[in-house]
PDB file of C-alpha atoms in Angstrom:
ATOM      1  CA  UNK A 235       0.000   0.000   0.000  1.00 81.00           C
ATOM      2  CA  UNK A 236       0.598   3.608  -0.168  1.00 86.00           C
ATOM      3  CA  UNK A 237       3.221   4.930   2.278  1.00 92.00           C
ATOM      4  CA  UNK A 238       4.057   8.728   2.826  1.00 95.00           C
ATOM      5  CA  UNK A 239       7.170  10.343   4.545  1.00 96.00           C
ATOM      6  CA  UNK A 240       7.410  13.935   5.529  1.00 96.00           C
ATOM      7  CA  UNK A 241      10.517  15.737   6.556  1.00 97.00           C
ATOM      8  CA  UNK A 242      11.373  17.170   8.565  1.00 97.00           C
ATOM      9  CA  UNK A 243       9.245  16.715  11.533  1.00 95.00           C
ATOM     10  CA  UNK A 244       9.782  20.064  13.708  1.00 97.00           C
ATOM     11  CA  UNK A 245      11.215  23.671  11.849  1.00 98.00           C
ATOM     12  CA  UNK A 246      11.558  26.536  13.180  1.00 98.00           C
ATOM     13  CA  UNK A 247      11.578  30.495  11.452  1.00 97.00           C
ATOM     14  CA  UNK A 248      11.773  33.786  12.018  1.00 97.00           C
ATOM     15  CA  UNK A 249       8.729  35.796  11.163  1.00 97.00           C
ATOM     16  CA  UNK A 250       8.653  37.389   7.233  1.00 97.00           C
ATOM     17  CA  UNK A 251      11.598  33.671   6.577  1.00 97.00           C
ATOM     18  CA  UNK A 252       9.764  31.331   4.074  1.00 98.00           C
ATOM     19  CA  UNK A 253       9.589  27.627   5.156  1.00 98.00           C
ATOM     20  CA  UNK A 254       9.045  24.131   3.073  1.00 98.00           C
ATOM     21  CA  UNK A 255       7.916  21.297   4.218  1.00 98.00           C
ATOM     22  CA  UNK A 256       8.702  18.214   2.030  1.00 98.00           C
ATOM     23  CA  UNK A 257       6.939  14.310   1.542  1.00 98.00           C
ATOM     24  CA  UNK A 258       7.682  11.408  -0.714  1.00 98.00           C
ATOM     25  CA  UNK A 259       5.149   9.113  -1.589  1.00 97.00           C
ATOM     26  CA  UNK A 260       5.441   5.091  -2.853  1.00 95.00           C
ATOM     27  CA  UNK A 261       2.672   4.445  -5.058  1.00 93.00           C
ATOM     28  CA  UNK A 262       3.189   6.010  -8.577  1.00 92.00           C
ATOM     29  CA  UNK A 263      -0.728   6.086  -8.793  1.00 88.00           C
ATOM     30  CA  UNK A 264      -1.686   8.166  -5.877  1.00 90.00           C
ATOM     31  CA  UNK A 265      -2.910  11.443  -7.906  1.00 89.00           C
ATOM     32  CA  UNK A 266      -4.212  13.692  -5.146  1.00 90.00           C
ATOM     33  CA  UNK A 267      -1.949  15.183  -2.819  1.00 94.00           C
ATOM     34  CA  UNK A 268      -3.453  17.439   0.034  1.00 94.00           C
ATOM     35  CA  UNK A 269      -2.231  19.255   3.003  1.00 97.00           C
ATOM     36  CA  UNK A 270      -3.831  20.299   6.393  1.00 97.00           C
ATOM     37  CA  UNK A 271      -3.328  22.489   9.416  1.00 97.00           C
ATOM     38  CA  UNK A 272      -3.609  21.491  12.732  1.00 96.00           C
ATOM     39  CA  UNK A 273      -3.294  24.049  15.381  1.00 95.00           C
ATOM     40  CA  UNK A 274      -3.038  22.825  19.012  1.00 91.00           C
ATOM     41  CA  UNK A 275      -5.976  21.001  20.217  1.00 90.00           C
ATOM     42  CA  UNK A 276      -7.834  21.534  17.301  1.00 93.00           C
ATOM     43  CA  UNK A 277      -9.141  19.393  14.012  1.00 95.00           C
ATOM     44  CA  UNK A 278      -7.221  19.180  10.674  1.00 95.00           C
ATOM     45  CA  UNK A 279      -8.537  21.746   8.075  1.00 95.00           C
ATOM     46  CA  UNK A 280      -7.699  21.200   4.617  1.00 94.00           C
ATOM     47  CA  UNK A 281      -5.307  24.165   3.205  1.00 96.00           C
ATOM     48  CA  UNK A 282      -4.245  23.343  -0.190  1.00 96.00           C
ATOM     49  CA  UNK A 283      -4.182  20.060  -2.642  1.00 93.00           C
ATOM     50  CA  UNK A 284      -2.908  19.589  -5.862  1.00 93.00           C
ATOM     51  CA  UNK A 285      -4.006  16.977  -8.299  1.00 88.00           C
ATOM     52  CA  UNK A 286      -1.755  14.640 -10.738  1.00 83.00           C
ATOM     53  CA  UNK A 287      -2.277  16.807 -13.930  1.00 81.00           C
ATOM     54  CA  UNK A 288      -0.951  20.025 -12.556  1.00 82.00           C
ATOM     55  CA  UNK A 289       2.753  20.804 -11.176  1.00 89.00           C
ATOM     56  CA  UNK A 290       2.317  24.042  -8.741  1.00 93.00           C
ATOM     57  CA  UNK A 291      -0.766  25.438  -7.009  1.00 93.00           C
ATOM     58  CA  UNK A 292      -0.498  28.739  -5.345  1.00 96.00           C
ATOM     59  CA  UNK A 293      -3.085  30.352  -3.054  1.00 94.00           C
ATOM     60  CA  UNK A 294      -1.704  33.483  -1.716  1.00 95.00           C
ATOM     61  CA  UNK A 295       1.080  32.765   0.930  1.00 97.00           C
ATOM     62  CA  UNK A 296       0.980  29.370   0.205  1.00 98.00           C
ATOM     63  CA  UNK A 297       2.097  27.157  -3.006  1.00 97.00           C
ATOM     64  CA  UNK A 298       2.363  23.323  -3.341  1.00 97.00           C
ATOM     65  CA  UNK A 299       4.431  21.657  -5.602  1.00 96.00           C
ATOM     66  CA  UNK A 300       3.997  18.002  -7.313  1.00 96.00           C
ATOM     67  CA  UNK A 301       7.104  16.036  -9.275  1.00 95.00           C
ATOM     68  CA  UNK A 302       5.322  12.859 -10.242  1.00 93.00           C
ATOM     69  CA  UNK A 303       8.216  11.765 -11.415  1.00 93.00           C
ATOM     70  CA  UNK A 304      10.368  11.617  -8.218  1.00 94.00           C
ATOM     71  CA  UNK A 305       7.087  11.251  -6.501  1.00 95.00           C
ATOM     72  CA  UNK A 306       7.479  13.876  -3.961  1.00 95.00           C
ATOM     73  CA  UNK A 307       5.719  16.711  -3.209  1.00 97.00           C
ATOM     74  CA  UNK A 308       6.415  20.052  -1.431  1.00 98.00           C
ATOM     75  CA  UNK A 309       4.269  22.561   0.536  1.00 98.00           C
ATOM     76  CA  UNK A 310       5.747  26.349   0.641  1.00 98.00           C
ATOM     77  CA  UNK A 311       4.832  29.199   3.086  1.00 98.00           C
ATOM     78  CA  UNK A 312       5.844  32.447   2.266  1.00 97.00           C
ATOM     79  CA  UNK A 313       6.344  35.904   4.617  1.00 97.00           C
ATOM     80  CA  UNK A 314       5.466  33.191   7.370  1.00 98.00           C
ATOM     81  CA  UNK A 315       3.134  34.877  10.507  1.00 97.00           C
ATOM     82  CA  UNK A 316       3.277  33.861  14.420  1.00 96.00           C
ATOM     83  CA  UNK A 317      -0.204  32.925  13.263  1.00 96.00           C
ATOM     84  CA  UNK A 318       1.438  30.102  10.879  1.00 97.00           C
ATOM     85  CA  UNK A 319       2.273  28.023  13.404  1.00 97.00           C
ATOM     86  CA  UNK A 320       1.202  24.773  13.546  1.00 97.00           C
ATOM     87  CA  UNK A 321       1.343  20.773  12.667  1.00 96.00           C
ATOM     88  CA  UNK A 322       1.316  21.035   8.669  1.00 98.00           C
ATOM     89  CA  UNK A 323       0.176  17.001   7.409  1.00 97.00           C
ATOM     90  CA  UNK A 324       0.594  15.711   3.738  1.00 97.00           C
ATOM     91  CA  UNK A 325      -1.259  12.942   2.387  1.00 95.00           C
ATOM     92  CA  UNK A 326      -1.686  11.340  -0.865  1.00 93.00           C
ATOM     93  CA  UNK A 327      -4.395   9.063  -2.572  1.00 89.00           C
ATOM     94  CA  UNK A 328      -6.107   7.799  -6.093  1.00 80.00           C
ATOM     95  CA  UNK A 329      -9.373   9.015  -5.147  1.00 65.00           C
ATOM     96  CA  UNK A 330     -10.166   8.756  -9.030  1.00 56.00           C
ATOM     97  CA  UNK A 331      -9.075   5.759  -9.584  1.00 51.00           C
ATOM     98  CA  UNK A 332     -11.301   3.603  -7.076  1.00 54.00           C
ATOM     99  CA  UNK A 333     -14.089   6.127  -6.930  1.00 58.00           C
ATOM    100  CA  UNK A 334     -13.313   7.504  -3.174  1.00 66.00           C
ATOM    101  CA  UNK A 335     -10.110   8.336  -1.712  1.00 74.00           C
ATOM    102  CA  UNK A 336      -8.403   6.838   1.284  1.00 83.00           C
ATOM    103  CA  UNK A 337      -5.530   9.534   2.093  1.00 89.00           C
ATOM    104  CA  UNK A 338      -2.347   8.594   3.582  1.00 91.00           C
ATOM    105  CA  UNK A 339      -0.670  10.670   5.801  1.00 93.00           C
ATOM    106  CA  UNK A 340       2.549  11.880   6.391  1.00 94.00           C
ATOM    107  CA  UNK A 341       3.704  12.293  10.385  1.00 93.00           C
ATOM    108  CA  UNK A 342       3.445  15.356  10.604  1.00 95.00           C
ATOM    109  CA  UNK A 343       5.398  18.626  11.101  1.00 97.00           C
ATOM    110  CA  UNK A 344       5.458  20.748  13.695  1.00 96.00           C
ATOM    111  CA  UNK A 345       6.105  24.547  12.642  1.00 98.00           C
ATOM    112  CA  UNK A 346       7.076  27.298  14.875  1.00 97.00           C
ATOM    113  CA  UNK A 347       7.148  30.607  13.310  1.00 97.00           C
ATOM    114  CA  UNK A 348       9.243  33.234  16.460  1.00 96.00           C
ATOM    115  CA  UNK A 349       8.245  37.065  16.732  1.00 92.00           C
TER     116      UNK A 349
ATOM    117  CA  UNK B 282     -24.439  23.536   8.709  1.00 62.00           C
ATOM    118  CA  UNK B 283     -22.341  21.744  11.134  1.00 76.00           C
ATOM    119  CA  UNK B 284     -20.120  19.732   8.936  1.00 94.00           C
ATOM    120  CA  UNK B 285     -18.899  16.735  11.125  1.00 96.00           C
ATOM    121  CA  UNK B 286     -20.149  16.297  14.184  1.00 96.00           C
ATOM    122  CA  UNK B 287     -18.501  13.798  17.047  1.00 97.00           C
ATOM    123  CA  UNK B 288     -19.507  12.938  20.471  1.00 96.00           C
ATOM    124  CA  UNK B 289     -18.381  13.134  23.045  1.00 97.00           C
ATOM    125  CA  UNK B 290     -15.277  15.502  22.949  1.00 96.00           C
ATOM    126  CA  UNK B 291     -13.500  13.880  26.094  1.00 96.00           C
ATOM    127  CA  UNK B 292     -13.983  10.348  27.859  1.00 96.00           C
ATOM    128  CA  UNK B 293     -11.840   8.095  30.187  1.00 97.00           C
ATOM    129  CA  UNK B 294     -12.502   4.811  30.563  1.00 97.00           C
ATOM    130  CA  UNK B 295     -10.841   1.724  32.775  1.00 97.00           C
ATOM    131  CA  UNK B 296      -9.389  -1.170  30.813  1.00 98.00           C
ATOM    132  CA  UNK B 297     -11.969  -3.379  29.842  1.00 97.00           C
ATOM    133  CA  UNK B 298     -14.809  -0.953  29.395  1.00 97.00           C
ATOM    134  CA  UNK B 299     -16.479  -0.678  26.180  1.00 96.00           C
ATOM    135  CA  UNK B 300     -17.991   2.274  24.195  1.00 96.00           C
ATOM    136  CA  UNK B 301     -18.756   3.342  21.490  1.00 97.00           C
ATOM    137  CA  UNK B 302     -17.871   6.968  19.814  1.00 98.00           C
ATOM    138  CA  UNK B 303     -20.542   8.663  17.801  1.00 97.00           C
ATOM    139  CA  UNK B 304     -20.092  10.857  14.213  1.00 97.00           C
ATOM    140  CA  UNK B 305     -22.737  12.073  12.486  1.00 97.00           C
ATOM    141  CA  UNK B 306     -22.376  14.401   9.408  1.00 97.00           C
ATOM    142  CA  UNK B 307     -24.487  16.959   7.113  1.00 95.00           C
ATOM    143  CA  UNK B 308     -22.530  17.469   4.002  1.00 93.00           C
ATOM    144  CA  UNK B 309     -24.611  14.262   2.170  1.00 92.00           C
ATOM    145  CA  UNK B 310     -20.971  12.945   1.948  1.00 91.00           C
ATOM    146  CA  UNK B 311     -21.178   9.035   0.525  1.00 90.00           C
ATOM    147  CA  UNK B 312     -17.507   8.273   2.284  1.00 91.00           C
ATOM    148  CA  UNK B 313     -16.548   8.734   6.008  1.00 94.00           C
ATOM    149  CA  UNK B 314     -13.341   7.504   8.222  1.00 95.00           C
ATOM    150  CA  UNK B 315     -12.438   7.073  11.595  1.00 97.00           C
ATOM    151  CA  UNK B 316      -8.755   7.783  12.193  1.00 97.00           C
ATOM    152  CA  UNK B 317      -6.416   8.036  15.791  1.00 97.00           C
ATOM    153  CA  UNK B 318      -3.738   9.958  16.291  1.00 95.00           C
ATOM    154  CA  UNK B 319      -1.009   9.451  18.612  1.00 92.00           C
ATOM    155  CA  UNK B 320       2.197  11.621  19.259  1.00 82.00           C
ATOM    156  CA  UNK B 321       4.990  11.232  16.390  1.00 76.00           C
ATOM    157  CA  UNK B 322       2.899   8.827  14.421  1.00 78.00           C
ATOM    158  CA  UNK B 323       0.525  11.262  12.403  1.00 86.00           C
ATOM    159  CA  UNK B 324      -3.067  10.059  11.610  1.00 93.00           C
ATOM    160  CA  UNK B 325      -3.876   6.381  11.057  1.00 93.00           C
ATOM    161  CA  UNK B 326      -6.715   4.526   9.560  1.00 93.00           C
ATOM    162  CA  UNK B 327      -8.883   2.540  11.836  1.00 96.00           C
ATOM    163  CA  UNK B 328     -11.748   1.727   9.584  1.00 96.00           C
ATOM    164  CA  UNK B 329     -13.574   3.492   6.754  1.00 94.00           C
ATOM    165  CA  UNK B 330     -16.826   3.562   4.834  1.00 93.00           C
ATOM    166  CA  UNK B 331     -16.906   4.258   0.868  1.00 88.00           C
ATOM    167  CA  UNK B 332     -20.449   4.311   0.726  1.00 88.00           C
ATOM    168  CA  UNK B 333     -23.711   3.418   2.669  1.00 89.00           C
ATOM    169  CA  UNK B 334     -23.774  -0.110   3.251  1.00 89.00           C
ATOM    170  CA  UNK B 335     -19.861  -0.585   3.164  1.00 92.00           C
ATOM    171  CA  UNK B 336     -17.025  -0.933   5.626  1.00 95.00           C
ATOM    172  CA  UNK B 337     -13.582  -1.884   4.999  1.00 93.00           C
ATOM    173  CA  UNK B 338     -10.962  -2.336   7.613  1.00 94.00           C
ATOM    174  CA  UNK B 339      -8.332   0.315   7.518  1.00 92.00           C
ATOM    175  CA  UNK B 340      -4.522   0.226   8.881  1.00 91.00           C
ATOM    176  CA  UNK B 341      -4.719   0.028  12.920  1.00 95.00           C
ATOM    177  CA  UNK B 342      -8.388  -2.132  12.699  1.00 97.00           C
ATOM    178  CA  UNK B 343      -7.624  -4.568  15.728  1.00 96.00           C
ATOM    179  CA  UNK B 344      -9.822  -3.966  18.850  1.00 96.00           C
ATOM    180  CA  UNK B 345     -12.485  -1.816  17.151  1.00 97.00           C
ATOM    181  CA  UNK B 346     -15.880  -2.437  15.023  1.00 97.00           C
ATOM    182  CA  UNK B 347     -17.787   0.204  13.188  1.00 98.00           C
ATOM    183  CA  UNK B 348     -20.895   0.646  11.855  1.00 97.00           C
ATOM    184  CA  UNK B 349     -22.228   2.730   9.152  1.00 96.00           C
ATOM    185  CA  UNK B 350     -25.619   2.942  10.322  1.00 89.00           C
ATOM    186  CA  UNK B 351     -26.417   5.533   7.652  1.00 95.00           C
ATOM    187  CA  UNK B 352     -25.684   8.119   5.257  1.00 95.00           C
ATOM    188  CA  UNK B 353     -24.958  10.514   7.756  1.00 96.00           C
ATOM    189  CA  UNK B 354     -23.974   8.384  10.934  1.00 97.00           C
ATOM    190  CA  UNK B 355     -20.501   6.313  11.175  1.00 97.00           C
ATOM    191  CA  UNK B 356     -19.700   5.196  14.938  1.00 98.00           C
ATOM    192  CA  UNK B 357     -16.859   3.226  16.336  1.00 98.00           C
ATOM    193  CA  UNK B 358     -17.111   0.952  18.940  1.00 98.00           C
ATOM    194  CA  UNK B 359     -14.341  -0.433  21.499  1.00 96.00           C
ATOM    195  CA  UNK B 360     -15.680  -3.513  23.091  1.00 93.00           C
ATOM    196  CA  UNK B 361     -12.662  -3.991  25.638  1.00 96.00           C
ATOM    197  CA  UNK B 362     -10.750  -0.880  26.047  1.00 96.00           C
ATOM    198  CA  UNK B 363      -7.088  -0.996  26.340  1.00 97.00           C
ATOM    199  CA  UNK B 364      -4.335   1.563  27.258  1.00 97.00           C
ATOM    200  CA  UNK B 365      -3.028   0.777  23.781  1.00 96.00           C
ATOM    201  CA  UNK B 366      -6.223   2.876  22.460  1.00 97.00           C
ATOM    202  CA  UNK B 367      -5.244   5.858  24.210  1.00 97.00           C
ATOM    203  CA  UNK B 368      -5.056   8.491  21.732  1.00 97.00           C
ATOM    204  CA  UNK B 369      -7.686  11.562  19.800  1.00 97.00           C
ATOM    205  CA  UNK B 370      -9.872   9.770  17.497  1.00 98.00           C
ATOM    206  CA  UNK B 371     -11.328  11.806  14.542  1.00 97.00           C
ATOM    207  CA  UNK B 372     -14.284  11.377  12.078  1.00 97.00           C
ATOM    208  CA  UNK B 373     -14.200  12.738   9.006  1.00 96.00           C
ATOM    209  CA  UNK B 374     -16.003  12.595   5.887  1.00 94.00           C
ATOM    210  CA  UNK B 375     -15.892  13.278   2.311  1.00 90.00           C
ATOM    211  CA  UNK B 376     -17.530  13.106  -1.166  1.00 85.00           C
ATOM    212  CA  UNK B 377     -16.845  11.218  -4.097  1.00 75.00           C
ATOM    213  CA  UNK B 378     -13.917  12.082  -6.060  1.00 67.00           C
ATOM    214  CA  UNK B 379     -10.720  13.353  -5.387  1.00 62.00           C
ATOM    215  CA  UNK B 380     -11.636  16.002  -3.163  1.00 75.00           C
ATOM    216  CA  UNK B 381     -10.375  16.670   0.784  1.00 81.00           C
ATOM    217  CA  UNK B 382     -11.698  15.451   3.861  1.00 90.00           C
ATOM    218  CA  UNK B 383     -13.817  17.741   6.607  1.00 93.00           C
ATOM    219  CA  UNK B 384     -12.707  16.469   9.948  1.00 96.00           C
ATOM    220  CA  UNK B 385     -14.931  16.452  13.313  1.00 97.00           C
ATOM    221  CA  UNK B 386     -13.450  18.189  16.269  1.00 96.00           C
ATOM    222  CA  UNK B 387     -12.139  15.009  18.011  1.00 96.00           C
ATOM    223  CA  UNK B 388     -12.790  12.756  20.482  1.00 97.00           C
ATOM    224  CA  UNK B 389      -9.868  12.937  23.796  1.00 96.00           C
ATOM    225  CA  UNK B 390     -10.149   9.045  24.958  1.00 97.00           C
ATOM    226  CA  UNK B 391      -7.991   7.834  27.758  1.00 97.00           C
ATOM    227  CA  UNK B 392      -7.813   4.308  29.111  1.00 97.00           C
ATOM    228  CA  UNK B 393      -6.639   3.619  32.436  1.00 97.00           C
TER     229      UNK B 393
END
């Protein structure tokens, strides 16, 4: 089955630094690729995804990037806030392939954006 | 519109217990999940629905049952809690297609 690593698992930044958070995934036909926020004690919410037939997704501060080819994936946080900070998850599945998806996630990482 | 709704939000339980945690969304979503999280190890898969009528085992299954009652309702039982199944358990749901999941708020279970 599908198995996703992200890296790396805590990061730190100064406030206005940009920060990337990187996963690798194993099946070459996982084609959706989203990422969520968790901030402390709360539930996941969905940020960003990017599908198989695109290679960069921007939505204002944040961009996602896709190379099928080395299967990995990137998420990238620009002019990062105090408000950024957070546990960032990536996960990947063929959601069009079996009809539904069943997303695999990465660990997790832990983002810390200092005053 | 609520989205995903779970119940209850916080529960302890002695080994042994059983109990069952309760989801219940309003999206008219055809796929839900129930998934734990533990420190370090991200979210996991306990068990998952595609569509009314369906379960499927997901990748942590052992010492839980489900039941997808309905369209809207997917609950997850523990018949003999163990400290092993201390963790946050979330519901979430989501339509057909590629397309993101909506998570519930969480359920805080400790076994002791």
């Amino acid at each position: 089955g599908e198995n996703v690593e992200q890296h790396p698992s805590t990061l730190s930044v100064q406030e206005g630094d940009s920060a990337v958070i990187k996963c690798t995934y194993s099946d070459s036909a996982s084609n959706y690729f989203p990422w969520y926020k968790q901030e402390l004690g709360k539930r996941p919410q969905l940020i960003i995804d990017i599908r198989s037939n695109v290679g960069e997704k921007k939505d204002q501060r944040i961009a996602v990037t896709l190379n099928k080819t080395a299967k990995h994936f990137s998420l990238h946080i620009t002019e990062t806030q105090p408000e950024d900070s957070a546990v960032y998850f990536c996960a990947a599945s063929k959601g069009r392939n079996t009809g539904f998806q069943k997303l695999v996630f990465g660990t997790g990482t832990r983002l810390l954006v200092s005053p | 519109n609520a989205g995903v709704t779970q119940t209850p939000k916080f529960q302890v339980l002695k080994t042994g217990q059983s109990m069952t945690l309760q989801c219940a969304q309003d999206m008219n979503h055809n796929s839900m999940y129930w998934y734990r999280q533990d420190p370090g190890m991200g979210l996991r898969l306990i068990y998952y629905s595609a569509s009314e009528g369906t379960t499927d085992k997901g990748e942590v299954p052992n010492g839980y049952n489900v039941s997808r009652l309905n369209k809207r309702e997917f609950s997850l039982r523990l018949e003999s809690a163990a400290p092993s199944q201390t963790s946050v358990y979330f519901c979430a749901s989501s339509p057909t297609g590629d397309y993101g999941y909506t998570f519930g708020s969480g359920t805080r279970l400790t076994v002791v």
